[in-house]
mmCIF file of C-alpha atoms and ligand atoms in Angstrom:
data_model
loop_
_atom_site.group_PDB
_atom_site.id
_atom_site.type_symbol
_atom_site.label_atom_id
_atom_site.label_comp_id
_atom_site.label_asym_id
_atom_site.label_seq_id
_atom_site.Cartn_x
_atom_site.Cartn_y
_atom_site.Cartn_z
ATOM 1 C CA UNK M 302 149.980 97.102 158.510
ATOM 2 C CA UNK M 303 152.785 98.934 160.272
ATOM 3 C CA UNK M 304 151.805 101.225 163.168
ATOM 4 C CA UNK M 305 153.525 104.181 161.522
ATOM 5 C CA UNK M 306 151.462 103.675 158.430
ATOM 6 C CA UNK M 307 148.280 103.316 160.513
ATOM 7 C CA UNK M 308 149.150 106.499 162.387
ATOM 8 C CA UNK M 309 149.628 108.344 159.164
ATOM 9 C CA UNK M 310 146.164 107.224 157.911
ATOM 10 C CA UNK M 311 144.599 108.046 161.280
ATOM 11 C CA UNK M 312 146.000 111.603 161.218
ATOM 12 C CA UNK M 313 145.067 112.114 157.581
ATOM 13 C CA UNK M 314 141.483 111.060 158.382
ATOM 14 C CA UNK M 315 141.259 113.583 161.225
ATOM 15 C CA UNK M 316 142.843 116.343 159.148
ATOM 16 C CA UNK M 317 140.226 115.762 156.445
ATOM 17 C CA UNK M 318 137.436 116.290 158.992
ATOM 18 C CA UNK M 319 136.335 112.652 159.294
ATOM 19 C CA UNK M 320 135.385 111.205 162.674
ATOM 20 C CA UNK M 321 137.167 108.311 164.342
ATOM 21 C CA UNK M 322 134.758 105.518 165.265
ATOM 22 C CA UNK M 323 135.063 102.957 168.081
ATOM 23 C CA UNK M 324 136.391 100.073 166.020
ATOM 24 C CA UNK M 325 138.858 102.180 164.008
ATOM 25 C CA UNK M 326 142.554 101.882 164.754
ATOM 26 C CA UNK M 327 143.731 104.619 167.102
ATOM 27 C CA UNK M 328 146.996 105.389 168.929
ATOM 28 C CA UNK M 329 147.028 104.302 172.576
ATOM 29 C CA UNK M 330 147.697 107.895 173.693
ATOM 30 C CA UNK M 331 144.550 109.045 171.913
ATOM 31 C CA UNK M 332 142.429 106.337 173.551
ATOM 32 C CA UNK M 333 143.875 107.015 176.974
ATOM 33 C CA UNK M 334 143.441 110.798 176.782
ATOM 34 C CA UNK M 335 139.815 110.408 175.597
ATOM 35 C CA UNK M 336 138.944 107.945 178.369
ATOM 36 C CA UNK M 337 140.401 110.381 180.888
ATOM 37 C CA UNK M 338 138.597 113.426 179.454
ATOM 38 C CA UNK M 339 135.289 111.779 178.740
ATOM 39 C CA UNK M 340 135.004 109.996 182.086
ATOM 40 C CA UNK M 341 135.973 113.203 183.893
ATOM 41 C CA UNK M 342 133.244 114.919 181.943
ATOM 42 C CA UNK M 343 130.687 112.200 182.834
ATOM 43 C CA UNK M 344 131.615 112.390 186.521
ATOM 44 C CA UNK M 345 131.165 116.175 186.429
ATOM 45 C CA UNK M 346 127.652 115.776 185.082
ATOM 46 C CA UNK M 347 126.508 113.471 187.863
ATOM 47 C CA UNK M 348 128.393 115.203 190.724
ATOM 48 C CA UNK M 349 126.939 118.430 189.380
ATOM 49 C CA UNK M 350 123.486 117.108 190.235
ATOM 50 C CA UNK M 351 124.309 117.322 193.933
ATOM 51 C CA UNK M 352 124.631 121.107 194.562
ATOM 52 C CA UNK M 353 121.462 121.753 192.524
ATOM 53 C CA UNK M 354 119.554 118.773 193.896
ATOM 54 C CA UNK M 355 120.076 120.508 197.240
ATOM 55 C CA UNK M 356 117.412 123.070 196.266
ATOM 56 C CA UNK M 357 114.741 120.942 194.604
ATOM 57 C CA UNK M 358 112.636 120.603 197.757
ATOM 58 C CA UNK M 359 113.017 124.306 198.513
ATOM 59 C CA UNK M 360 112.407 125.847 195.094
ATOM 60 C CA UNK M 361 110.298 129.010 195.585
ATOM 61 C CA UNK M 362 107.415 127.937 193.306
ATOM 62 C CA UNK M 363 105.992 124.911 191.614
ATOM 63 C CA UNK M 364 107.140 126.296 188.263
ATOM 64 C CA UNK M 365 110.729 126.647 189.523
ATOM 65 C CA UNK M 366 110.588 123.203 191.095
ATOM 66 C CA UNK M 367 109.501 121.520 187.890
ATOM 67 C CA UNK M 368 112.157 123.370 185.921
ATOM 68 C CA UNK M 369 114.921 122.496 188.376
ATOM 69 C CA UNK M 370 113.846 118.835 188.435
ATOM 70 C CA UNK M 371 113.969 118.744 184.630
ATOM 71 C CA UNK M 372 117.412 120.373 184.614
ATOM 72 C CA UNK M 373 118.877 117.987 187.192
ATOM 73 C CA UNK M 374 117.346 115.059 185.259
ATOM 74 C CA UNK M 375 119.057 116.393 182.122
ATOM 75 C CA UNK M 376 122.392 116.351 183.933
ATOM 76 C CA UNK M 377 121.825 112.714 184.853
ATOM 77 C CA UNK M 378 121.126 112.065 181.145
ATOM 78 C CA UNK M 379 124.321 113.883 180.164
ATOM 79 C CA UNK M 380 126.274 111.669 182.564
ATOM 80 C CA UNK M 381 124.716 108.578 181.026
ATOM 81 C CA UNK M 382 125.369 109.618 177.387
ATOM 82 C CA UNK M 383 128.940 110.304 178.323
ATOM 83 C CA UNK M 384 129.519 107.056 180.238
ATOM 84 C CA UNK M 385 128.095 105.090 177.311
ATOM 85 C CA UNK M 386 130.274 107.042 174.872
ATOM 86 C CA UNK M 387 133.303 106.348 177.067
ATOM 87 C CA UNK M 388 132.461 102.646 177.166
ATOM 88 C CA UNK M 389 132.865 102.520 173.360
ATOM 89 C CA UNK M 390 136.623 102.894 174.029
ATOM 90 C CA UNK M 391 136.702 99.529 175.788
ATOM 91 C CA UNK M 392 136.229 100.444 179.442
ATOM 92 C CA UNK M 393 133.475 99.473 181.888
ATOM 93 C CA UNK M 394 131.234 102.011 183.563
ATOM 94 C CA UNK M 395 131.641 100.259 186.900
ATOM 95 C CA UNK M 396 135.432 100.750 186.699
ATOM 96 C CA UNK M 397 134.976 104.416 185.830
ATOM 97 C CA UNK M 398 132.643 104.875 188.814
ATOM 98 C CA UNK M 399 135.132 103.135 191.059
ATOM 99 C CA UNK M 400 137.811 105.591 189.944
ATOM 100 C CA UNK M 401 135.474 108.435 190.857
ATOM 101 C CA UNK M 402 134.627 106.959 194.255
ATOM 102 C CA UNK M 403 138.223 106.217 195.192
ATOM 103 C CA UNK M 404 139.301 109.725 194.222
ATOM 104 C CA UNK M 405 141.459 108.475 191.391
ATOM 105 C CA UNK M 406 139.370 110.273 188.753
ATOM 106 C CA UNK M 407 138.593 114.001 188.970
ATOM 107 C CA UNK M 408 135.435 115.964 188.211
ATOM 108 C CA UNK M 409 134.994 119.675 187.558
ATOM 109 C CA UNK M 410 136.335 121.936 190.319
ATOM 110 C CA UNK M 411 133.183 124.020 190.222
ATOM 111 C CA UNK M 412 130.972 121.498 191.981
ATOM 112 C CA UNK M 413 133.000 121.724 195.143
ATOM 113 C CA UNK M 414 131.400 125.046 196.017
ATOM 114 C CA UNK M 415 128.257 125.196 198.176
ATOM 115 C CA UNK M 416 124.797 126.382 197.063
ATOM 116 C CA UNK M 417 123.891 128.675 199.953
ATOM 117 C CA UNK M 418 120.825 130.514 198.637
ATOM 118 C CA UNK M 419 118.225 130.136 195.909
ATOM 119 C CA UNK M 420 120.112 132.706 193.841
ATOM 120 C CA UNK M 421 122.987 130.188 193.593
ATOM 121 C CA UNK M 422 120.685 128.039 191.408
ATOM 122 C CA UNK M 423 120.346 131.048 189.119
ATOM 123 C CA UNK M 424 124.091 131.672 189.150
ATOM 124 C CA UNK M 425 124.867 128.054 188.349
ATOM 125 C CA UNK M 426 122.552 127.898 185.329
ATOM 126 C CA UNK M 427 123.702 131.251 184.019
ATOM 127 C CA UNK M 428 127.434 131.014 184.741
ATOM 128 C CA UNK M 429 128.366 127.381 185.206
ATOM 129 C CA UNK M 430 126.181 125.967 182.424
ATOM 130 C CA UNK M 431 127.163 129.042 180.407
ATOM 131 C CA UNK M 432 130.868 128.318 180.765
ATOM 132 C CA UNK M 433 130.247 124.620 180.086
ATOM 133 C CA UNK M 434 128.489 125.517 176.847
ATOM 134 C CA UNK M 435 131.526 127.444 175.615
ATOM 135 C CA UNK M 436 133.669 124.385 176.251
ATOM 136 C CA UNK M 437 131.227 121.855 174.893
ATOM 137 C CA UNK M 438 130.421 123.615 171.597
ATOM 138 C CA UNK M 439 134.161 123.432 170.903
ATOM 139 C CA UNK M 440 134.276 119.746 171.836
ATOM 140 C CA UNK M 441 131.335 118.987 169.529
ATOM 141 C CA UNK M 442 133.774 119.541 166.672
ATOM 142 C CA UNK M 443 136.218 116.978 168.104
ATOM 143 C CA UNK M 444 137.446 113.941 166.222
ATOM 144 C CA UNK M 445 135.989 111.074 168.260
ATOM 145 C CA UNK M 446 132.550 110.271 166.846
ATOM 146 C CA UNK M 447 130.690 109.080 169.955
ATOM 147 C CA UNK M 448 132.025 112.006 172.056
ATOM 148 C CA UNK M 449 131.279 114.628 169.421
ATOM 149 C CA UNK M 450 127.730 113.261 168.917
ATOM 150 C CA UNK M 451 127.113 113.268 172.668
ATOM 151 C CA UNK M 452 128.285 116.880 172.793
ATOM 152 C CA UNK M 453 125.887 117.957 170.027
ATOM 153 C CA UNK M 454 123.031 116.507 171.982
ATOM 154 C CA UNK M 455 124.184 117.948 175.263
ATOM 155 C CA UNK M 456 124.693 121.428 173.796
ATOM 156 C CA UNK M 457 121.092 121.511 172.620
ATOM 157 C CA UNK M 458 119.875 120.768 176.141
ATOM 158 C CA UNK M 459 122.285 123.139 177.869
ATOM 159 C CA UNK M 460 120.753 126.212 176.342
ATOM 160 C CA UNK M 461 117.613 125.679 178.442
ATOM 161 C CA UNK M 462 119.830 125.339 181.551
ATOM 162 C CA UNK M 463 121.546 128.591 180.709
ATOM 163 C CA UNK M 464 118.364 130.531 180.111
ATOM 164 C CA UNK M 465 116.441 129.320 183.176
ATOM 165 C CA UNK M 466 119.451 130.363 185.316
ATOM 166 C CA UNK M 467 119.573 133.816 183.777
ATOM 167 C CA UNK M 468 115.829 134.172 184.242
ATOM 168 C CA UNK M 469 116.170 133.422 187.958
ATOM 169 C CA UNK M 470 118.902 136.029 188.278
ATOM 170 C CA UNK M 471 116.901 138.562 186.283
ATOM 171 C CA UNK M 472 113.831 138.098 188.424
ATOM 172 C CA UNK M 473 115.804 138.484 191.657
ATOM 173 C CA UNK M 474 117.657 141.514 190.304
ATOM 174 C CA UNK M 475 114.343 143.166 189.522
ATOM 175 C CA UNK M 476 112.873 142.252 192.912
ATOM 176 C CA UNK M 477 113.154 143.731 196.397
ATOM 177 C CA UNK M 478 116.497 145.231 197.502
ATOM 178 C CA UNK M 479 117.089 142.011 199.504
ATOM 179 C CA UNK M 480 116.438 139.870 196.491
ATOM 180 C CA UNK M 481 118.759 141.959 194.342
ATOM 181 C CA UNK M 482 121.427 141.710 197.014
ATOM 182 C CA UNK M 483 120.993 137.944 197.062
ATOM 183 C CA UNK M 484 121.535 137.821 193.297
ATOM 184 C CA UNK M 485 124.609 140.003 193.550
ATOM 185 C CA UNK M 486 126.004 137.902 196.378
ATOM 186 C CA UNK M 487 125.602 134.756 194.290
ATOM 187 C CA UNK M 488 127.357 136.379 191.354
ATOM 188 C CA UNK M 489 130.167 137.486 193.687
ATOM 189 C CA UNK M 490 130.712 133.964 194.888
ATOM 190 C CA UNK M 491 130.296 132.102 191.523
ATOM 191 C CA UNK M 492 132.037 134.429 189.088
ATOM 192 C CA UNK M 493 135.644 133.478 189.796
ATOM 193 C CA UNK M 494 135.033 129.713 190.228
ATOM 194 C CA UNK M 495 133.166 129.813 186.866
ATOM 195 C CA UNK M 496 136.081 131.618 185.260
ATOM 196 C CA UNK M 497 138.478 129.027 186.698
ATOM 197 C CA UNK M 498 136.454 125.951 185.763
ATOM 198 C CA UNK M 499 137.574 126.428 182.176
ATOM 199 C CA UNK M 500 141.027 125.293 183.278
ATOM 200 C CA UNK M 501 144.452 126.773 183.917
ATOM 201 C CA UNK M 502 145.818 129.496 181.698
ATOM 202 C CA UNK M 503 147.686 128.606 178.543
ATOM 203 C CA UNK M 504 151.010 129.497 180.194
ATOM 204 C CA UNK M 505 150.397 126.867 182.908
ATOM 205 C CA UNK M 506 148.887 124.234 180.674
ATOM 206 C CA UNK M 507 150.684 124.272 177.379
ATOM 207 C CA UNK M 508 148.260 122.803 174.899
ATOM 208 C CA UNK M 509 149.832 119.728 173.589
ATOM 209 C CA UNK M 510 150.280 120.276 169.894
ATOM 210 C CA UNK M 511 149.428 116.640 169.434
ATOM 211 C CA UNK M 512 146.042 116.830 171.218
ATOM 212 C CA UNK M 513 145.124 119.803 169.043
ATOM 213 C CA UNK M 514 146.207 117.984 165.905
ATOM 214 C CA UNK M 515 144.222 114.923 166.914
ATOM 215 C CA UNK M 516 141.211 117.184 167.636
ATOM 216 C CA UNK M 517 140.864 115.940 171.193
ATOM 217 C CA UNK M 518 141.300 119.498 172.393
ATOM 218 C CA UNK M 519 139.856 122.092 170.057
ATOM 219 C CA UNK M 520 140.705 125.415 171.598
ATOM 220 C CA UNK M 521 142.931 126.735 174.381
ATOM 221 C CA UNK M 522 141.491 127.298 177.842
ATOM 222 C CA UNK M 523 142.197 131.053 177.631
ATOM 223 C CA UNK M 524 140.471 131.402 174.270
ATOM 224 C CA UNK M 525 137.319 129.735 175.645
ATOM 225 C CA UNK M 526 137.492 131.791 178.811
ATOM 226 C CA UNK M 527 137.745 135.020 176.786
ATOM 227 C CA UNK M 528 134.653 134.147 174.785
ATOM 228 C CA UNK M 529 132.743 133.321 177.961
ATOM 229 C CA UNK M 530 133.666 136.675 179.558
ATOM 230 C CA UNK M 531 132.887 138.651 176.406
ATOM 231 C CA UNK M 532 129.426 137.152 176.237
ATOM 232 C CA UNK M 533 128.597 137.181 179.926
ATOM 233 C CA UNK M 534 129.616 140.702 181.032
ATOM 234 C CA UNK M 535 126.913 142.468 178.933
ATOM 235 C CA UNK M 536 124.319 139.994 180.265
ATOM 236 C CA UNK M 537 125.195 141.039 183.818
ATOM 237 C CA UNK M 538 125.058 144.751 182.913
ATOM 238 C CA UNK M 539 121.657 144.253 181.313
ATOM 239 C CA UNK M 540 120.085 143.119 184.603
ATOM 240 C CA UNK M 541 122.047 145.617 186.696
ATOM 241 C CA UNK M 542 124.433 143.242 188.414
ATOM 242 C CA UNK M 543 128.127 143.958 188.846
ATOM 243 C CA UNK M 544 130.883 141.542 187.906
ATOM 244 C CA UNK M 545 133.150 141.252 190.971
ATOM 245 C CA UNK M 546 136.373 142.211 189.160
ATOM 246 C CA UNK M 547 137.611 145.747 189.722
ATOM 247 C CA UNK M 548 140.162 145.398 186.898
ATOM 248 C CA UNK M 549 137.565 144.355 184.327
ATOM 249 C CA UNK M 550 137.510 146.731 181.362
ATOM 250 C CA UNK M 551 136.553 146.683 177.721
ATOM 251 C CA UNK M 552 139.379 147.161 175.283
ATOM 252 C CA UNK M 553 138.033 149.112 172.312
ATOM 253 C CA UNK M 554 140.993 148.175 170.143
ATOM 254 C CA UNK M 555 140.715 144.382 170.553
ATOM 255 C CA UNK M 556 136.934 144.289 171.097
ATOM 256 C CA UNK M 557 137.477 142.084 174.150
ATOM 257 C CA UNK M 558 137.138 142.456 177.894
ATOM 258 C CA UNK M 559 140.329 142.369 179.967
ATOM 259 C CA UNK M 560 140.040 140.736 183.370
ATOM 260 C CA UNK M 561 141.978 141.002 186.620
ATOM 261 C CA UNK M 562 144.341 138.315 187.956
ATOM 262 C CA UNK M 563 142.868 134.875 188.630
ATOM 263 C CA UNK M 564 143.618 133.204 191.921
ATOM 264 C CA UNK M 565 145.027 129.947 190.583
ATOM 265 C CA UNK M 566 146.201 128.877 194.035
ATOM 266 C CA UNK M 567 142.523 128.516 194.994
ATOM 267 C CA UNK M 568 141.856 126.481 191.841
ATOM 268 C CA UNK M 569 144.667 124.036 192.492
ATOM 269 C CA UNK M 570 143.654 123.675 196.121
ATOM 270 C CA UNK M 571 140.116 122.734 195.077
ATOM 271 C CA UNK M 572 141.455 120.297 192.479
ATOM 272 C CA UNK M 573 143.645 118.719 195.142
ATOM 273 C CA UNK M 574 140.557 118.063 197.238
ATOM 274 C CA UNK M 575 140.636 121.025 199.591
ATOM 275 C CA UNK M 576 137.626 122.946 198.279
ATOM 276 C CA UNK M 577 134.699 123.728 200.603
ATOM 277 C CA UNK M 578 132.622 120.705 199.567
ATOM 278 C CA UNK M 579 134.993 118.061 198.098
ATOM 279 C CA UNK M 580 134.537 115.642 200.993
ATOM 280 C CA UNK M 581 130.761 116.055 201.080
ATOM 281 C CA UNK M 582 130.338 115.553 197.345
ATOM 282 C CA UNK M 583 132.350 112.354 197.346
ATOM 283 C CA UNK M 584 130.575 111.012 200.455
ATOM 284 C CA UNK M 585 127.160 111.720 198.910
ATOM 285 C CA UNK M 586 128.151 110.072 195.621
ATOM 286 C CA UNK M 587 129.425 106.956 197.349
ATOM 287 C CA UNK M 588 126.343 106.748 199.518
ATOM 288 C CA UNK M 589 124.028 107.047 196.523
ATOM 289 C CA UNK M 590 125.910 104.247 194.802
ATOM 290 C CA UNK M 591 125.721 102.048 197.905
ATOM 291 C CA UNK M 592 122.050 102.730 198.420
ATOM 292 C CA UNK M 593 121.262 101.838 194.810
ATOM 293 C CA UNK M 594 123.131 98.551 194.932
ATOM 294 C CA UNK M 595 120.294 96.425 196.273
ATOM 295 C CA UNK M 596 118.074 97.739 193.500
ATOM 296 C CA UNK M 597 120.590 96.696 190.826
ATOM 297 C CA UNK M 598 120.935 93.248 192.395
ATOM 298 C CA UNK M 599 117.229 92.703 192.844
ATOM 299 C CA UNK M 600 116.460 93.720 189.236
ATOM 300 C CA UNK M 601 119.124 91.313 187.976
ATOM 301 C CA UNK M 602 117.800 88.495 190.116
ATOM 302 C CA UNK M 603 114.265 89.156 188.844
ATOM 303 C CA UNK M 604 115.481 89.209 185.234
ATOM 304 C CA UNK M 605 117.290 85.891 185.775
ATOM 305 C CA UNK M 606 114.172 84.345 187.325
ATOM 306 C CA UNK M 607 111.973 85.421 184.430
ATOM 307 C CA UNK M 608 114.544 84.150 181.958
ATOM 308 C CA UNK M 609 114.384 80.749 183.692
ATOM 309 C CA UNK M 610 110.601 80.666 183.604
ATOM 310 C CA UNK M 611 110.733 81.367 179.888
ATOM 311 C CA UNK M 612 112.998 78.335 179.356
ATOM 312 C CA UNK M 613 110.687 76.038 181.389
ATOM 313 C CA UNK M 614 107.522 77.305 179.673
ATOM 314 C CA UNK B 1349 127.149 89.240 194.040
ATOM 315 C CA UNK B 1350 129.409 91.219 191.794
ATOM 316 C CA UNK B 1351 128.033 94.725 191.219
ATOM 317 C CA UNK B 1352 127.921 94.716 187.435
ATOM 318 C CA UNK B 1353 125.964 97.935 186.925
ATOM 319 C CA UNK B 1354 123.795 95.778 184.526
ATOM 320 C CA UNK B 1355 124.434 94.573 181.001
ATOM 321 C CA UNK B 1356 124.730 96.971 178.106
ATOM 322 C CA UNK B 1357 122.028 97.516 175.448
ATOM 323 C CA UNK B 1358 122.230 99.498 172.216
ATOM 324 C CA UNK B 1359 119.352 101.928 171.658
ATOM 325 C CA UNK B 1360 117.634 102.718 168.340
ATOM 326 C CA UNK B 1361 115.015 105.469 168.143
ATOM 327 C CA UNK B 1362 112.482 106.203 165.418
ATOM 328 C CA UNK B 1363 112.062 109.956 165.311
ATOM 329 C CA UNK B 1364 108.863 110.182 163.279
ATOM 330 C CA UNK B 1365 106.446 107.804 161.549
ATOM 331 C CA UNK B 1366 107.777 106.464 158.278
ATOM 332 C CA UNK B 1367 111.497 106.939 158.923
ATOM 333 C CA UNK B 1368 114.004 104.280 159.995
ATOM 334 C CA UNK B 1369 115.128 103.664 163.567
ATOM 335 C CA UNK B 1370 118.515 105.270 164.200
ATOM 336 C CA UNK B 1371 121.232 104.279 166.686
ATOM 337 C CA UNK B 1372 121.430 106.895 169.453
ATOM 338 C CA UNK B 1373 123.661 105.350 172.119
ATOM 339 C CA UNK B 1374 123.421 102.737 174.840
ATOM 340 C CA UNK B 1375 122.023 102.116 178.292
ATOM 341 C CA UNK B 1376 122.645 99.651 181.121
ATOM 342 C CA UNK B 1377 119.629 97.544 182.156
ATOM 343 C CA UNK B 1378 118.862 94.151 183.713
ATOM 344 C CA UNK B 1379 116.341 93.194 181.028
ATOM 345 C CA UNK B 1380 114.719 94.435 177.827
ATOM 346 C CA UNK B 1381 111.739 96.007 179.579
ATOM 347 C CA UNK B 1382 113.867 98.227 181.820
ATOM 348 C CA UNK B 1383 116.253 98.892 178.931
ATOM 349 C CA UNK B 1384 113.343 100.396 177.011
ATOM 350 C CA UNK B 1385 112.246 102.451 180.025
ATOM 351 C CA UNK B 1386 115.769 103.717 180.664
ATOM 352 C CA UNK B 1387 116.230 104.495 176.974
ATOM 353 C CA UNK B 1388 113.056 106.548 177.042
ATOM 354 C CA UNK B 1389 114.316 108.572 180.008
ATOM 355 C CA UNK B 1390 117.835 108.968 178.639
ATOM 356 C CA UNK B 1391 117.250 109.578 174.925
ATOM 357 C CA UNK B 1392 113.715 110.888 174.445
ATOM 358 C CA UNK B 1393 113.095 113.531 177.068
ATOM 359 C CA UNK B 1394 112.093 116.098 174.415
ATOM 360 C CA UNK B 1395 109.842 114.101 172.126
ATOM 361 C CA UNK B 1396 112.741 112.860 170.005
ATOM 362 C CA UNK B 1397 111.004 109.553 169.314
ATOM 363 C CA UNK B 1398 107.828 107.587 168.761
ATOM 364 C CA UNK B 1399 109.366 104.112 168.943
ATOM 365 C CA UNK B 1400 112.415 102.536 170.627
ATOM 366 C CA UNK B 1401 114.320 99.337 169.900
ATOM 367 C CA UNK B 1402 116.871 97.907 172.315
ATOM 368 C CA UNK B 1403 119.348 95.155 171.456
ATOM 369 C CA UNK B 1404 121.870 93.485 173.791
ATOM 370 C CA UNK B 1405 125.215 95.033 172.763
ATOM 371 C CA UNK B 1406 126.886 91.654 172.561
ATOM 372 C CA UNK B 1407 124.266 90.474 170.022
ATOM 373 C CA UNK B 1408 125.502 92.956 167.417
ATOM 374 C CA UNK B 1409 128.009 91.799 164.786
ATOM 375 C CA UNK B 1410 129.715 94.428 162.694
ATOM 376 C CA UNK B 1411 131.964 94.632 159.657
ATOM 377 C CA UNK B 1412 135.557 95.514 160.510
ATOM 378 C CA UNK B 1413 137.104 98.881 159.586
ATOM 379 C CA UNK B 1414 140.350 97.180 158.469
ATOM 380 C CA UNK B 1415 138.447 95.275 155.775
ATOM 381 C CA UNK B 1416 136.486 98.290 154.684
ATOM 382 C CA UNK B 1417 138.362 98.560 151.404
ATOM 383 C CA UNK B 1418 138.205 94.935 150.319
ATOM 384 C CA UNK B 1419 134.678 94.622 151.572
ATOM 385 C CA UNK B 1420 133.015 97.611 149.909
ATOM 386 C CA UNK B 1421 135.193 98.350 146.908
ATOM 387 C CA UNK B 1422 133.798 95.649 144.588
ATOM 388 C CA UNK B 1423 130.796 97.862 143.999
ATOM 389 C CA UNK B 1424 132.959 100.759 142.793
ATOM 390 C CA UNK B 1425 133.747 99.156 139.418
ATOM 391 C CA UNK B 1426 130.137 98.511 138.518
ATOM 392 C CA UNK B 1427 128.958 101.895 137.243
ATOM 393 C CA UNK B 1428 126.376 100.141 135.119
ATOM 394 C CA UNK B 1429 124.327 99.761 138.289
ATOM 395 C CA UNK B 1430 123.528 103.470 138.054
ATOM 396 C CA UNK B 1431 121.008 104.957 135.586
ATOM 397 C CA UNK B 1432 123.501 107.681 134.625
ATOM 398 C CA UNK B 1433 125.623 104.971 132.959
ATOM 399 C CA UNK B 1434 123.212 104.765 130.028
ATOM 400 C CA UNK B 1435 123.080 107.311 127.207
ATOM 401 C CA UNK B 1436 119.552 107.990 126.011
ATOM 402 C CA UNK B 1437 118.951 110.239 122.967
ATOM 403 C CA UNK B 1438 117.551 113.705 123.787
ATOM 404 C CA UNK B 1439 114.169 113.233 122.196
ATOM 405 C CA UNK B 1440 113.231 110.161 124.294
ATOM 406 C CA UNK B 1441 110.947 110.962 127.198
ATOM 407 C CA UNK B 1442 110.050 109.280 130.542
ATOM 408 C CA UNK B 1443 113.180 107.137 130.711
HETATM 409 FE FE1 LIG J 479 125.187 118.902 181.550
HETATM 410 FE FE1 LIG J 480 123.664 121.756 182.252
#
């Protein structure tokens, strides 16, 4: 069959709401874009374990420690679902990891900020997981079957992440003046990075009409950002915290919040590798991979030995 | 030794007694035992399953999407395989 005919069938299938499965014909540009997006997403999940892992040993109670452990373990799970979904496109996880470790592949800008206090763990769950949910519920309607299915699963788990973070913030906001100040300080530091992690504005990143038609991208960055702000501002008000944006105001006519200017220079600097923690995150990732190598090798050697014994017996 | 990140296994989970195992994704593991353990940690952290199967990914053979038409269509022109094909008079019961 001619490629143009195949392309026509491929697009008709997507337009009718059907999913594309791994062995189906797909245009090279579709495969490439998905590998890039999905592996970036997988990398973000596992790099995202680092800033939160930082607080596991110092969680303020056993309850909080168990919750944070479970959350960080979920993020590891998300990384694994996503790597395995990416592998259905004909790539190897070890190559994807190498791209991460050599800096060739990116991960979310947000994880290059430090977690300075316990309140940051609250802010991350509430804001970072909150923003991620906005993005991921859109992606769950995407056209590539394995990615969309992974997103459905991930979204279910994210809502616990979101709530435990808000609960931490709420508790601090209702605590001593120092605790409330700690919560406000975390919100001040995480608000703008969370706003930015949803990606450049539509004027700077024209949404390729093709990616929308192919349902690789489902919604524009600005549309997702607007929804995130609309939902989050009242949550902050409810617990008496102040969003650090003096231009923020509710527009009665549109029913949406209007926000002040976003510092995109900061965003692009972080993406380029000049954020506060880029070097540390990469170093920690590479070290974790190196330290795990002997375990992978030993387990393989053991499996080979047992396989041999089976043959003899 | 080449760092392979371990071979790939496909994971099937049975959600409840009496229903079939369903494909949920894959894991990397050096052998079946660890594949089952990893699958438990990756795919059943919230009691999503009561039983897990793992199969080496390269042991699975599948029909090809290109042949989907030729392969499955022959059953389309056999409506007599369905009970609705047969006209039974109104008065006849239990048929
Ligand atoms: Fe996640
Ligand atoms: Fe999360």
